[in-house]
């Protein structure tokens, strides 16, 4: 070990002078990205891109061994600072914190286009951009401020990046009834309850039969030039694909960054806790392995070819739930 340390100390400047080299260390030599228990210790040389020797100048070739110690060249890409996704960005990318001014924070999912006008718009969930509104409850209205970062991450009105442009209403299983008979029943029930239990109230709710298809909304940017459509740490969206069981997927989210998972089920109907004491049913959903946490809502989910397959909106410690991206596109009349 001491010999390897001393050798690295002696030769690291020489290694760093080679094109592409961006790091030097020591570790067990790997074969096809796997190191066995009996693999020899080696000088690990990190390169941005692994190239065949025929494409390198003689000086840039890393020797097979140095001072009798084997070398192991590993491709790592560009090494960058891992920027916080909860700060304010001058150039805003999908994968960072965003939110309606009344919520905590979610994820900017994608930069999309209005199908008719070609206008650039911001895609995320209804519960991120429209406060989970059904359109009649006063939770949000078109033109409301959208902040980057979201309020939980320090966003204030001075951090407004755009305004609420369009949303698909989210219908709960039970809602406040509008009819006079229900209001009268609630009134008299509370008169009776007050006699025996003054601290309690009765609420009469109407059970709905509406199954939701998407939890999706759009924001109109104040300055489209501030938008960078490249998904943070993933890259550009390269089309759309239908999710299939067993498909490998990934996302870039505010809380957990880039995570990977696998599609477990499609055409699913799920009951979702909306976080305000109500539940909502969503049909035609995609169930994936657990790959998200709170604050990742709104993330665009892609396959290995960077094709969009779903919009992340809910999950547990075991699974993540996605809207089918085609449903999102149809409901909001958008394209990538």
mmCIF file of C-alpha atoms in Angstrom:
data_model
loop_
_atom_site.group_PDB
_atom_site.id
_atom_site.type_symbol
_atom_site.label_atom_id
_atom_site.label_comp_id
_atom_site.label_asym_id
_atom_site.label_seq_id
_atom_site.Cartn_x
_atom_site.Cartn_y
_atom_site.Cartn_z
ATOM 1 C CA UNK A 1 0.000 0.000 0.000
ATOM 2 C CA UNK A 2 2.782 2.406 0.919
ATOM 3 C CA UNK A 3 4.556 1.624 -2.340
ATOM 4 C CA UNK A 4 1.385 2.497 -4.294
ATOM 5 C CA UNK A 5 0.903 5.741 -2.346
ATOM 6 C CA UNK A 6 4.510 6.755 -2.944
ATOM 7 C CA UNK A 7 4.272 5.861 -6.639
ATOM 8 C CA UNK A 8 1.093 7.913 -7.073
ATOM 9 C CA UNK A 9 2.730 10.851 -5.317
ATOM 10 C CA UNK A 10 5.744 10.594 -7.597
ATOM 11 C CA UNK A 11 3.931 10.117 -10.917
ATOM 12 C CA UNK A 12 0.587 11.916 -10.550
ATOM 13 C CA UNK A 13 1.817 15.115 -12.224
ATOM 14 C CA UNK A 14 2.964 13.054 -15.180
ATOM 15 C CA UNK A 15 -0.422 11.311 -15.332
ATOM 16 C CA UNK A 16 -2.345 14.595 -15.115
ATOM 17 C CA UNK A 17 -0.317 15.957 -18.034
ATOM 18 C CA UNK A 18 -1.988 13.372 -20.279
ATOM 19 C CA UNK A 19 -5.072 14.485 -22.217
ATOM 20 C CA UNK A 20 -8.352 13.277 -20.715
ATOM 21 C CA UNK A 21 -6.949 12.337 -17.271
ATOM 22 C CA UNK A 22 -8.989 13.921 -14.465
ATOM 23 C CA UNK A 23 -8.110 11.850 -11.391
ATOM 24 C CA UNK A 24 -5.665 9.392 -9.833
ATOM 25 C CA UNK A 25 -6.110 7.036 -6.887
ATOM 26 C CA UNK A 26 -5.655 3.439 -5.814
ATOM 27 C CA UNK A 27 -8.058 0.514 -5.804
ATOM 28 C CA UNK A 28 -8.557 -3.082 -6.861
ATOM 29 C CA UNK A 29 -8.172 -3.627 -10.593
ATOM 30 C CA UNK A 30 -11.539 -4.056 -12.277
ATOM 31 C CA UNK A 31 -12.460 -6.300 -15.202
ATOM 32 C CA UNK A 32 -15.694 -5.343 -17.022
ATOM 33 C CA UNK A 33 -16.484 -2.907 -14.175
ATOM 34 C CA UNK A 34 -16.223 -5.681 -11.553
ATOM 35 C CA UNK A 35 -13.415 -6.197 -9.048
ATOM 36 C CA UNK A 36 -12.968 -9.592 -7.399
ATOM 37 C CA UNK A 37 -11.720 -10.144 -3.856
ATOM 38 C CA UNK A 38 -8.386 -11.455 -5.125
ATOM 39 C CA UNK A 39 -7.881 -8.695 -7.706
ATOM 40 C CA UNK A 40 -4.528 -6.914 -7.330
ATOM 41 C CA UNK A 41 -4.324 -3.352 -6.026
ATOM 42 C CA UNK A 42 -3.701 -0.914 -8.832
ATOM 43 C CA UNK A 43 -3.176 2.739 -9.665
ATOM 44 C CA UNK A 44 -6.631 3.908 -10.745
ATOM 45 C CA UNK A 45 -6.534 6.563 -13.475
ATOM 46 C CA UNK A 46 -9.797 8.430 -14.094
ATOM 47 C CA UNK A 47 -10.367 9.709 -17.630
ATOM 48 C CA UNK A 48 -13.180 11.825 -19.048
ATOM 49 C CA UNK A 49 -13.518 9.488 -22.027
ATOM 50 C CA UNK A 50 -11.843 6.169 -22.682
ATOM 51 C CA UNK A 51 -10.327 6.114 -26.172
ATOM 52 C CA UNK A 52 -8.490 3.402 -28.108
ATOM 53 C CA UNK A 53 -4.709 3.825 -28.045
ATOM 54 C CA UNK A 54 -4.740 4.328 -31.817
ATOM 55 C CA UNK A 55 -6.581 7.638 -31.280
ATOM 56 C CA UNK A 56 -4.141 8.923 -28.638
ATOM 57 C CA UNK A 57 -0.762 10.597 -28.924
ATOM 58 C CA UNK A 58 2.046 8.477 -27.513
ATOM 59 C CA UNK A 59 2.460 10.840 -24.549
ATOM 60 C CA UNK A 60 -1.249 10.577 -23.669
ATOM 61 C CA UNK A 61 -1.318 6.779 -23.393
ATOM 62 C CA UNK A 62 -1.490 5.573 -19.775
ATOM 63 C CA UNK A 63 1.135 2.826 -19.304
ATOM 64 C CA UNK A 64 -0.075 -0.673 -18.359
ATOM 65 C CA UNK A 65 1.972 -0.443 -15.184
ATOM 66 C CA UNK A 66 3.997 2.133 -13.294
ATOM 67 C CA UNK A 67 6.884 1.137 -11.043
ATOM 68 C CA UNK A 68 5.719 -2.478 -11.293
ATOM 69 C CA UNK A 69 2.155 -1.601 -10.208
ATOM 70 C CA UNK A 70 -0.708 -2.275 -12.664
ATOM 71 C CA UNK A 71 -2.855 0.645 -13.792
ATOM 72 C CA UNK A 72 -6.623 0.630 -14.238
ATOM 73 C CA UNK A 73 -8.150 3.272 -16.524
ATOM 74 C CA UNK A 74 -11.784 4.135 -15.703
ATOM 75 C CA UNK A 75 -14.041 6.423 -17.736
ATOM 76 C CA UNK A 76 -15.955 8.853 -15.486
ATOM 77 C CA UNK A 77 -17.081 11.712 -17.735
ATOM 78 C CA UNK A 78 -16.806 15.344 -16.657
ATOM 79 C CA UNK A 79 -16.526 15.715 -12.884
ATOM 80 C CA UNK A 80 -18.604 18.674 -11.720
ATOM 81 C CA UNK A 81 -19.759 20.204 -8.486
ATOM 82 C CA UNK A 82 -23.064 18.658 -7.424
ATOM 83 C CA UNK A 83 -25.182 21.797 -7.387
ATOM 84 C CA UNK A 84 -28.098 22.059 -4.988
ATOM 85 C CA UNK A 85 -31.451 21.678 -6.720
ATOM 86 C CA UNK A 86 -33.165 23.900 -4.158
ATOM 87 C CA UNK A 87 -31.369 27.167 -4.923
ATOM 88 C CA UNK A 88 -32.416 29.944 -7.295
ATOM 89 C CA UNK A 89 -31.151 29.374 -10.845
ATOM 90 C CA UNK A 90 -30.425 32.100 -13.381
ATOM 91 C CA UNK A 91 -30.863 29.547 -16.162
ATOM 92 C CA UNK A 92 -33.642 27.216 -15.055
ATOM 93 C CA UNK A 93 -33.557 23.517 -15.978
ATOM 94 C CA UNK A 94 -35.971 20.650 -15.390
ATOM 95 C CA UNK A 95 -35.016 18.819 -12.199
ATOM 96 C CA UNK A 96 -34.930 21.839 -9.861
ATOM 97 C CA UNK A 97 -37.246 23.198 -7.174
ATOM 98 C CA UNK A 98 -40.405 25.015 -8.254
ATOM 99 C CA UNK A 99 -43.870 25.619 -6.871
ATOM 100 C CA UNK A 100 -47.128 27.545 -6.662
ATOM 101 C CA UNK A 101 -46.803 30.320 -4.098
ATOM 102 C CA UNK A 102 -49.138 28.497 -1.655
ATOM 103 C CA UNK A 103 -47.389 25.107 -1.630
ATOM 104 C CA UNK A 104 -44.065 23.786 -0.268
ATOM 105 C CA UNK A 105 -41.984 22.704 -3.277
ATOM 106 C CA UNK A 106 -41.933 20.241 -6.141
ATOM 107 C CA UNK A 107 -39.931 19.609 -9.287
ATOM 108 C CA UNK A 108 -39.896 21.370 -12.638
ATOM 109 C CA UNK A 109 -40.516 18.385 -14.905
ATOM 110 C CA UNK A 110 -39.900 19.596 -18.440
ATOM 111 C CA UNK A 111 -39.914 22.505 -20.834
ATOM 112 C CA UNK A 112 -42.660 21.779 -23.372
ATOM 113 C CA UNK A 113 -44.446 23.515 -26.245
ATOM 114 C CA UNK A 114 -48.082 24.448 -26.715
ATOM 115 C CA UNK A 115 -49.266 22.216 -29.559
ATOM 116 C CA UNK A 116 -51.047 25.071 -31.353
ATOM 117 C CA UNK A 117 -48.837 28.104 -30.748
ATOM 118 C CA UNK A 118 -45.408 26.575 -30.109
ATOM 119 C CA UNK A 119 -45.106 28.701 -26.971
ATOM 120 C CA UNK A 120 -42.579 27.420 -24.415
ATOM 121 C CA UNK A 121 -44.212 26.300 -21.166
ATOM 122 C CA UNK A 122 -43.188 24.684 -17.872
ATOM 123 C CA UNK A 123 -44.619 21.241 -17.074
ATOM 124 C CA UNK A 124 -45.128 19.831 -13.587
ATOM 125 C CA UNK A 125 -47.977 18.440 -11.451
ATOM 126 C CA UNK A 126 -51.248 20.153 -10.618
ATOM 127 C CA UNK A 127 -50.380 19.805 -6.926
ATOM 128 C CA UNK A 128 -47.040 21.553 -7.599
ATOM 129 C CA UNK A 129 -48.195 24.377 -9.886
ATOM 130 C CA UNK A 130 -51.917 24.632 -9.006
ATOM 131 C CA UNK A 131 -52.011 23.597 -5.329
ATOM 132 C CA UNK A 132 -54.006 20.431 -6.066
ATOM 133 C CA UNK A 133 -57.016 22.407 -7.294
ATOM 134 C CA UNK A 134 -60.207 20.957 -8.763
ATOM 135 C CA UNK A 135 -60.856 24.285 -10.453
ATOM 136 C CA UNK A 136 -63.695 25.349 -8.150
ATOM 137 C CA UNK A 137 -62.187 25.239 -4.675
ATOM 138 C CA UNK A 138 -60.223 28.493 -4.631
ATOM 139 C CA UNK A 139 -56.931 26.687 -4.109
ATOM 140 C CA UNK A 140 -55.470 28.254 -7.260
ATOM 141 C CA UNK A 141 -56.405 30.360 -10.260
ATOM 142 C CA UNK A 142 -54.896 31.043 -13.657
ATOM 143 C CA UNK A 143 -52.245 33.754 -13.345
ATOM 144 C CA UNK A 144 -51.097 32.771 -9.843
ATOM 145 C CA UNK A 145 -47.338 33.250 -9.191
ATOM 146 C CA UNK A 146 -45.028 30.266 -9.706
ATOM 147 C CA UNK A 147 -41.782 30.483 -7.747
ATOM 148 C CA UNK A 148 -38.294 29.090 -8.352
ATOM 149 C CA UNK A 149 -37.246 27.799 -5.907
ATOM 150 C CA UNK A 150 -40.507 26.729 -4.281
ATOM 151 C CA UNK A 151 -41.612 28.405 -1.009
ATOM 152 C CA UNK A 152 -40.220 25.597 1.196
ATOM 153 C CA UNK A 153 -36.777 26.220 -0.313
ATOM 154 C CA UNK A 154 -36.868 29.944 0.373
ATOM 155 C CA UNK A 155 -38.741 31.128 -2.706
ATOM 156 C CA UNK A 156 -40.668 34.390 -2.311
ATOM 157 C CA UNK A 157 -42.643 36.624 -4.660
ATOM 158 C CA UNK A 158 -39.373 38.139 -5.903
ATOM 159 C CA UNK A 159 -38.466 34.651 -7.174
ATOM 160 C CA UNK A 160 -41.466 34.463 -9.498
ATOM 161 C CA UNK A 161 -40.434 32.638 -12.664
ATOM 162 C CA UNK A 162 -43.852 32.536 -14.271
ATOM 163 C CA UNK A 163 -47.586 32.235 -13.731
ATOM 164 C CA UNK A 164 -50.082 29.390 -13.697
ATOM 165 C CA UNK A 165 -51.221 28.910 -17.298
ATOM 166 C CA UNK A 166 -53.336 25.744 -17.434
ATOM 167 C CA UNK A 167 -54.125 22.754 -15.217
ATOM 168 C CA UNK A 168 -56.145 19.553 -15.290
ATOM 169 C CA UNK A 169 -58.478 19.567 -12.248
ATOM 170 C CA UNK A 170 -57.839 16.920 -9.583
ATOM 171 C CA UNK A 171 -61.086 15.452 -8.241
ATOM 172 C CA UNK A 172 -61.160 14.049 -4.708
ATOM 173 C CA UNK A 173 -63.265 11.033 -3.707
ATOM 174 C CA UNK A 174 -65.334 13.302 -1.460
ATOM 175 C CA UNK A 175 -66.082 16.998 -1.897
ATOM 176 C CA UNK A 176 -68.077 19.695 -0.150
ATOM 177 C CA UNK A 177 -71.661 19.510 -1.522
ATOM 178 C CA UNK A 178 -73.287 22.575 -3.053
ATOM 179 C CA UNK A 179 -76.950 21.579 -2.640
ATOM 180 C CA UNK A 180 -79.242 23.176 -0.041
ATOM 181 C CA UNK A 181 -80.466 19.830 1.357
ATOM 182 C CA UNK A 182 -76.936 18.754 2.258
ATOM 183 C CA UNK A 183 -76.232 22.129 3.880
ATOM 184 C CA UNK A 184 -79.430 21.856 5.949
ATOM 185 C CA UNK A 185 -78.569 18.309 7.036
ATOM 186 C CA UNK A 186 -75.110 19.443 8.117
ATOM 187 C CA UNK A 187 -76.581 22.368 10.075
ATOM 188 C CA UNK A 188 -79.065 20.258 12.060
ATOM 189 C CA UNK A 189 -76.515 17.497 12.646
ATOM 190 C CA UNK A 190 -74.198 20.058 14.219
ATOM 191 C CA UNK A 191 -77.034 21.404 16.389
ATOM 192 C CA UNK A 192 -77.522 17.908 17.823
ATOM 193 C CA UNK A 193 -73.796 17.148 18.168
ATOM 194 C CA UNK A 194 -73.187 20.415 20.010
ATOM 195 C CA UNK A 195 -75.582 19.287 22.764
ATOM 196 C CA UNK A 196 -73.529 16.190 23.598
ATOM 197 C CA UNK A 197 -70.016 16.963 22.310
ATOM 198 C CA UNK A 198 -69.407 20.716 21.942
ATOM 199 C CA UNK A 199 -65.844 20.273 20.649
ATOM 200 C CA UNK A 200 -66.933 18.268 17.613
ATOM 201 C CA UNK A 201 -68.435 19.285 14.260
ATOM 202 C CA UNK A 202 -70.092 17.273 11.504
ATOM 203 C CA UNK A 203 -69.181 17.756 7.837
ATOM 204 C CA UNK A 204 -71.438 16.384 5.103
ATOM 205 C CA UNK A 205 -69.414 15.356 2.054
ATOM 206 C CA UNK A 206 -70.464 14.167 -1.380
ATOM 207 C CA UNK A 207 -68.766 11.055 -2.758
ATOM 208 C CA UNK A 208 -67.655 11.569 -6.361
ATOM 209 C CA UNK A 209 -67.378 8.901 -9.045
ATOM 210 C CA UNK A 210 -64.622 10.691 -10.970
ATOM 211 C CA UNK A 211 -61.324 8.901 -11.601
ATOM 212 C CA UNK A 212 -58.434 11.189 -12.469
ATOM 213 C CA UNK A 213 -56.089 10.407 -15.345
ATOM 214 C CA UNK A 214 -53.315 12.934 -14.695
ATOM 215 C CA UNK A 215 -51.968 15.270 -12.021
ATOM 216 C CA UNK A 216 -50.569 17.847 -14.414
ATOM 217 C CA UNK A 217 -50.310 21.588 -14.970
ATOM 218 C CA UNK A 218 -48.458 24.217 -16.984
ATOM 219 C CA UNK A 219 -46.829 27.514 -16.083
ATOM 220 C CA UNK A 220 -46.120 30.330 -18.506
ATOM 221 C CA UNK A 221 -42.551 31.648 -18.034
ATOM 222 C CA UNK A 222 -42.084 35.370 -17.501
ATOM 223 C CA UNK A 223 -38.900 35.157 -19.583
ATOM 224 C CA UNK A 224 -38.616 32.118 -21.894
ATOM 225 C CA UNK A 225 -34.903 32.894 -22.379
ATOM 226 C CA UNK A 226 -34.294 31.823 -18.766
ATOM 227 C CA UNK A 227 -35.383 28.275 -19.592
ATOM 228 C CA UNK A 228 -32.926 25.523 -20.492
ATOM 229 C CA UNK A 229 -34.892 22.443 -21.677
ATOM 230 C CA UNK A 230 -31.973 20.097 -20.903
ATOM 231 C CA UNK A 231 -32.906 17.976 -17.881
ATOM 232 C CA UNK A 232 -30.369 18.472 -15.100
ATOM 233 C CA UNK A 233 -27.779 15.654 -15.055
ATOM 234 C CA UNK A 234 -29.735 13.648 -17.667
ATOM 235 C CA UNK A 235 -29.785 15.630 -20.907
ATOM 236 C CA UNK A 236 -32.337 16.499 -23.589
ATOM 237 C CA UNK A 237 -35.646 14.697 -24.059
ATOM 238 C CA UNK A 238 -35.454 12.558 -27.213
ATOM 239 C CA UNK A 239 -39.061 11.741 -27.957
ATOM 240 C CA UNK A 240 -41.823 9.802 -26.230
ATOM 241 C CA UNK A 241 -42.280 6.101 -25.470
ATOM 242 C CA UNK A 242 -44.971 3.880 -23.985
ATOM 243 C CA UNK A 243 -44.020 2.315 -20.645
ATOM 244 C CA UNK A 244 -43.668 -1.468 -20.598
ATOM 245 C CA UNK A 245 -43.308 -3.820 -17.652
ATOM 246 C CA UNK A 246 -39.607 -4.370 -16.975
ATOM 247 C CA UNK A 247 -38.533 -1.143 -18.695
ATOM 248 C CA UNK A 248 -35.593 0.619 -17.027
ATOM 249 C CA UNK A 249 -36.397 4.245 -16.253
ATOM 250 C CA UNK A 250 -34.831 7.318 -14.650
ATOM 251 C CA UNK A 251 -35.725 10.776 -13.420
ATOM 252 C CA UNK A 252 -34.109 14.002 -12.205
ATOM 253 C CA UNK A 253 -35.867 15.433 -9.168
ATOM 254 C CA UNK A 254 -35.585 18.226 -6.615
ATOM 255 C CA UNK A 255 -35.061 15.942 -3.610
ATOM 256 C CA UNK A 256 -33.235 12.795 -4.699
ATOM 257 C CA UNK A 257 -31.576 14.022 -7.896
ATOM 258 C CA UNK A 258 -31.087 11.394 -10.586
ATOM 259 C CA UNK A 259 -32.486 8.011 -9.607
ATOM 260 C CA UNK A 260 -33.221 4.884 -11.591
ATOM 261 C CA UNK A 261 -35.985 2.315 -11.350
ATOM 262 C CA UNK A 262 -38.049 -0.183 -13.277
ATOM 263 C CA UNK A 263 -41.649 -0.311 -14.454
ATOM 264 C CA UNK A 264 -43.561 -2.867 -12.359
ATOM 265 C CA UNK A 265 -47.130 -2.474 -13.647
ATOM 266 C CA UNK A 266 -49.145 -0.483 -16.183
ATOM 267 C CA UNK A 267 -52.842 0.353 -16.643
ATOM 268 C CA UNK A 268 -53.109 0.632 -12.865
ATOM 269 C CA UNK A 269 -55.820 2.316 -10.793
ATOM 270 C CA UNK A 270 -54.548 3.704 -7.495
ATOM 271 C CA UNK A 271 -55.983 5.540 -4.505
ATOM 272 C CA UNK A 272 -53.739 8.442 -3.490
ATOM 273 C CA UNK A 273 -53.606 10.330 -0.193
ATOM 274 C CA UNK A 274 -53.693 13.981 -1.246
ATOM 275 C CA UNK A 275 -52.053 15.145 1.990
ATOM 276 C CA UNK A 276 -54.978 17.299 3.115
ATOM 277 C CA UNK A 277 -57.187 14.619 4.643
ATOM 278 C CA UNK A 278 -58.687 13.643 1.280
ATOM 279 C CA UNK A 279 -58.028 10.896 -1.230
ATOM 280 C CA UNK A 280 -58.248 10.771 -5.007
ATOM 281 C CA UNK A 281 -58.441 7.885 -7.459
ATOM 282 C CA UNK A 282 -56.165 7.850 -10.511
ATOM 283 C CA UNK A 283 -56.676 5.442 -13.423
ATOM 284 C CA UNK A 284 -54.367 4.312 -16.257
ATOM 285 C CA UNK A 285 -51.243 4.856 -14.170
ATOM 286 C CA UNK A 286 -47.727 3.400 -14.268
ATOM 287 C CA UNK A 287 -46.318 1.756 -11.139
ATOM 288 C CA UNK A 288 -42.530 1.799 -10.831
ATOM 289 C CA UNK A 289 -40.095 0.663 -8.177
ATOM 290 C CA UNK A 290 -39.381 3.155 -5.395
ATOM 291 C CA UNK A 291 -37.254 5.910 -6.928
ATOM 292 C CA UNK A 292 -38.559 9.117 -5.350
ATOM 293 C CA UNK A 293 -39.258 11.064 -2.179
ATOM 294 C CA UNK A 294 -41.381 14.065 -1.270
ATOM 295 C CA UNK A 295 -40.446 17.048 -3.427
ATOM 296 C CA UNK A 296 -39.695 14.897 -6.481
ATOM 297 C CA UNK A 297 -43.299 15.318 -7.649
ATOM 298 C CA UNK A 298 -43.434 16.745 -11.142
ATOM 299 C CA UNK A 299 -40.282 15.003 -12.378
ATOM 300 C CA UNK A 300 -40.316 13.760 -15.950
ATOM 301 C CA UNK A 301 -39.534 10.034 -16.121
ATOM 302 C CA UNK A 302 -37.565 8.751 -19.110
ATOM 303 C CA UNK A 303 -36.379 5.450 -20.532
ATOM 304 C CA UNK A 304 -32.738 4.604 -21.232
ATOM 305 C CA UNK A 305 -32.927 6.397 -24.603
ATOM 306 C CA UNK A 306 -34.107 9.616 -22.888
ATOM 307 C CA UNK A 307 -37.637 9.211 -24.223
ATOM 308 C CA UNK A 308 -40.351 10.540 -21.928
ATOM 309 C CA UNK A 309 -42.619 7.814 -20.520
ATOM 310 C CA UNK A 310 -44.327 9.381 -17.502
ATOM 311 C CA UNK A 311 -44.843 12.277 -15.115
ATOM 312 C CA UNK A 312 -44.025 11.388 -11.508
ATOM 313 C CA UNK A 313 -46.708 12.510 -9.048
ATOM 314 C CA UNK A 314 -46.963 10.143 -6.076
ATOM 315 C CA UNK A 315 -45.266 7.302 -4.274
ATOM 316 C CA UNK A 316 -44.476 5.437 -1.089
ATOM 317 C CA UNK A 317 -41.297 3.983 0.351
ATOM 318 C CA UNK A 318 -41.835 0.976 -1.929
ATOM 319 C CA UNK A 319 -43.222 2.334 -5.219
ATOM 320 C CA UNK A 320 -43.402 5.443 -7.390
ATOM 321 C CA UNK A 321 -46.534 6.330 -9.381
ATOM 322 C CA UNK A 322 -46.455 7.995 -12.802
ATOM 323 C CA UNK A 323 -49.034 9.442 -15.168
ATOM 324 C CA UNK A 324 -48.683 8.089 -18.715
ATOM 325 C CA UNK A 325 -46.934 10.855 -20.619
ATOM 326 C CA UNK A 326 -49.284 10.499 -23.602
ATOM 327 C CA UNK A 327 -52.238 11.232 -21.306
ATOM 328 C CA UNK A 328 -50.430 14.317 -19.990
ATOM 329 C CA UNK A 329 -49.691 15.533 -23.516
ATOM 330 C CA UNK A 330 -53.274 14.966 -24.653
ATOM 331 C CA UNK A 331 -54.897 16.637 -21.646
ATOM 332 C CA UNK A 332 -52.662 19.723 -21.832
ATOM 333 C CA UNK A 333 -52.244 19.846 -25.642
ATOM 334 C CA UNK A 334 -48.442 19.941 -25.506
ATOM 335 C CA UNK A 335 -45.462 18.463 -27.321
ATOM 336 C CA UNK A 336 -41.758 18.124 -26.532
#
